[in-house]
Structures are given as C-alpha cells and as structure tokens.
C-alpha cells in the first residue's frame, strides 16, 4: 500500500498528479476515467513531498524531502 503525500490538478482540468512517497514516484491520473496514464520516477531517490504543474500545463515539477527539485515534460515524460 502506498501513501499519497500530495496531489496537484492540471491547469486544463483533465489530469491529477499524485506523489507516492514510499515508491518515490508520481502518478498522473486521467480525471475523465480515473486511469493512471503515466508514472514518473526519479533516479535521485529523493522521496517526493510536493508536486506542481507549470501554469501552461506542459511540465510537472516535484520537490524531494532533501530539497532536490526535478521537472518532467508531460509530452513525453522525459526528465528535464
């Protein structure tokens, strides 16, 4: 079982991001059907505690419990 630490709504309203602290991942959920559309992971093992979408909705940024910051492109899931 995982613990959700934080959630963020996509600015366009079609998606939700959830931070799962024990799995060091972020899941992106479709609000239309509730399906997980992508899982983002970190190589830094930073234990994400906060997540936010860029106001334009094309990127997602997460902060780890040790102050690491990571960002991903939502077009392809690539770490920036």
PDB file of C-alpha atoms in Angstrom:
ATOM      1  CA  UNK A   1       0.000   0.000   0.000  1.00  0.00           C
ATOM      2  CA  UNK A   2       1.254   3.471  -0.792  1.00  0.00           C
ATOM      3  CA  UNK A   3       0.785   6.771   0.966  1.00  0.00           C
ATOM      4  CA  UNK A   4      -0.164   9.802  -1.124  1.00  0.00           C
ATOM      5  CA  UNK A   5       1.795  12.803   0.124  1.00  0.00           C
ATOM      6  CA  UNK A   6       0.499  15.494  -2.224  1.00  0.00           C
ATOM      7  CA  UNK A   7      -1.806  15.997  -5.211  1.00  0.00           C
ATOM      8  CA  UNK A   8      -1.991  18.693  -7.899  1.00  0.00           C
ATOM      9  CA  UNK A   9      -4.607  19.410 -10.555  1.00  0.00           C
ATOM     10  CA  UNK A  10      -3.583  20.064 -14.145  1.00  0.00           C
ATOM     11  CA  UNK A  11      -4.397  23.669 -15.166  1.00  0.00           C
ATOM     12  CA  UNK A  12      -6.576  22.352 -18.006  1.00  0.00           C
ATOM     13  CA  UNK A  13      -8.578  20.219 -15.589  1.00  0.00           C
ATOM     14  CA  UNK A  14      -8.042  16.898 -17.369  1.00  0.00           C
ATOM     15  CA  UNK A  15      -5.405  15.359 -15.107  1.00  0.00           C
ATOM     16  CA  UNK A  16      -4.339  14.886 -11.495  1.00  0.00           C
ATOM     17  CA  UNK A  17      -0.792  14.214 -10.269  1.00  0.00           C
ATOM     18  CA  UNK A  18      -0.242  12.283  -7.024  1.00  0.00           C
ATOM     19  CA  UNK A  19       3.020  11.877  -5.106  1.00  0.00           C
ATOM     20  CA  UNK A  20       3.586   8.422  -3.621  1.00  0.00           C
ATOM     21  CA  UNK A  21       6.278   8.879  -1.015  1.00  0.00           C
ATOM     22  CA  UNK A  22       7.132   5.214  -0.361  1.00  0.00           C
ATOM     23  CA  UNK A  23       7.540   4.375  -4.057  1.00  0.00           C
ATOM     24  CA  UNK A  24       9.420   7.571  -4.945  1.00  0.00           C
ATOM     25  CA  UNK A  25       7.101   8.148  -7.866  1.00  0.00           C
ATOM     26  CA  UNK A  26       4.476  10.448  -9.261  1.00  0.00           C
ATOM     27  CA  UNK A  27       1.398   9.071 -10.968  1.00  0.00           C
ATOM     28  CA  UNK A  28      -0.625  11.028 -13.487  1.00  0.00           C
ATOM     29  CA  UNK A  29      -4.331  10.216 -13.481  1.00  0.00           C
ATOM     30  CA  UNK A  30      -6.983  10.930 -16.088  1.00  0.00           C
ATOM     31  CA  UNK A  31      -9.918  12.718 -14.494  1.00  0.00           C
ATOM     32  CA  UNK A  32     -12.154  11.548 -17.345  1.00  0.00           C
ATOM     33  CA  UNK A  33     -11.914   7.838 -16.483  1.00  0.00           C
ATOM     34  CA  UNK A  34      -9.681   7.546 -13.383  1.00  0.00           C
ATOM     35  CA  UNK A  35      -6.957   5.622 -15.229  1.00  0.00           C
ATOM     36  CA  UNK A  36      -3.264   6.034 -14.469  1.00  0.00           C
ATOM     37  CA  UNK A  37      -1.836   7.452 -17.703  1.00  0.00           C
ATOM     38  CA  UNK A  38       1.837   7.712 -16.702  1.00  0.00           C
ATOM     39  CA  UNK A  39       4.207   7.055 -13.820  1.00  0.00           C
ATOM     40  CA  UNK A  40       7.214   9.324 -13.337  1.00  0.00           C
ATOM     41  CA  UNK A  41      10.180   8.106 -11.308  1.00  0.00           C
ATOM     42  CA  UNK A  42      13.384   9.665 -10.082  1.00  0.00           C
ATOM     43  CA  UNK A  43      16.925   8.340 -10.185  1.00  0.00           C
ATOM     44  CA  UNK A  44      17.775  10.602  -7.240  1.00  0.00           C
ATOM     45  CA  UNK A  45      15.722   8.632  -4.686  1.00  0.00           C
ATOM     46  CA  UNK A  46      14.684  11.956  -3.208  1.00  0.00           C
ATOM     47  CA  UNK A  47      11.321  10.929  -1.720  1.00  0.00           C
ATOM     48  CA  UNK A  48       8.959  13.449  -3.306  1.00  0.00           C
ATOM     49  CA  UNK A  49       6.834  15.538  -0.959  1.00  0.00           C
ATOM     50  CA  UNK A  50       5.398  18.237  -3.230  1.00  0.00           C
ATOM     51  CA  UNK A  51       4.302  18.413  -6.862  1.00  0.00           C
ATOM     52  CA  UNK A  52       3.025  21.230  -9.086  1.00  0.00           C
ATOM     53  CA  UNK A  53       2.092  21.706 -12.720  1.00  0.00           C
ATOM     54  CA  UNK A  54       3.570  24.535 -14.764  1.00  0.00           C
ATOM     55  CA  UNK A  55       0.792  27.120 -15.347  1.00  0.00           C
ATOM     56  CA  UNK A  56       0.838  26.273 -19.065  1.00  0.00           C
ATOM     57  CA  UNK A  57       0.338  22.594 -18.218  1.00  0.00           C
ATOM     58  CA  UNK A  58       3.224  21.258 -20.286  1.00  0.00           C
ATOM     59  CA  UNK A  59       5.605  20.451 -17.406  1.00  0.00           C
ATOM     60  CA  UNK A  60       5.455  18.988 -13.916  1.00  0.00           C
ATOM     61  CA  UNK A  61       7.877  19.825 -11.094  1.00  0.00           C
ATOM     62  CA  UNK A  62       8.437  17.887  -7.874  1.00  0.00           C
ATOM     63  CA  UNK A  63      10.412  18.637  -4.716  1.00  0.00           C
ATOM     64  CA  UNK A  64      12.066  15.897  -2.687  1.00  0.00           C
ATOM     65  CA  UNK A  65      12.337  15.740   1.087  1.00  0.00           C
ATOM     66  CA  UNK A  66      16.068  16.618   0.889  1.00  0.00           C
ATOM     67  CA  UNK A  67      15.447  19.685  -1.269  1.00  0.00           C
ATOM     68  CA  UNK A  68      16.031  18.110  -4.688  1.00  0.00           C
ATOM     69  CA  UNK A  69      13.914  19.566  -7.483  1.00  0.00           C
ATOM     70  CA  UNK A  70      13.056  17.633 -10.631  1.00  0.00           C
ATOM     71  CA  UNK A  71      10.931  18.518 -13.651  1.00  0.00           C
ATOM     72  CA  UNK A  72       9.401  16.455 -16.461  1.00  0.00           C
ATOM     73  CA  UNK A  73       7.938  17.182 -19.847  1.00  0.00           C
ATOM     74  CA  UNK A  74       4.369  15.911 -19.947  1.00  0.00           C
ATOM     75  CA  UNK A  75       4.545  15.451 -23.722  1.00  0.00           C
ATOM     76  CA  UNK A  76       6.950  12.509 -23.425  1.00  0.00           C
ATOM     77  CA  UNK A  77       7.677  12.003 -19.710  1.00  0.00           C
ATOM     78  CA  UNK A  78      11.331  12.985 -20.131  1.00  0.00           C
ATOM     79  CA  UNK A  79      13.173  14.388 -17.130  1.00  0.00           C
ATOM     80  CA  UNK A  80      14.286  17.951 -17.886  1.00  0.00           C
TER      81      UNK A  80
END
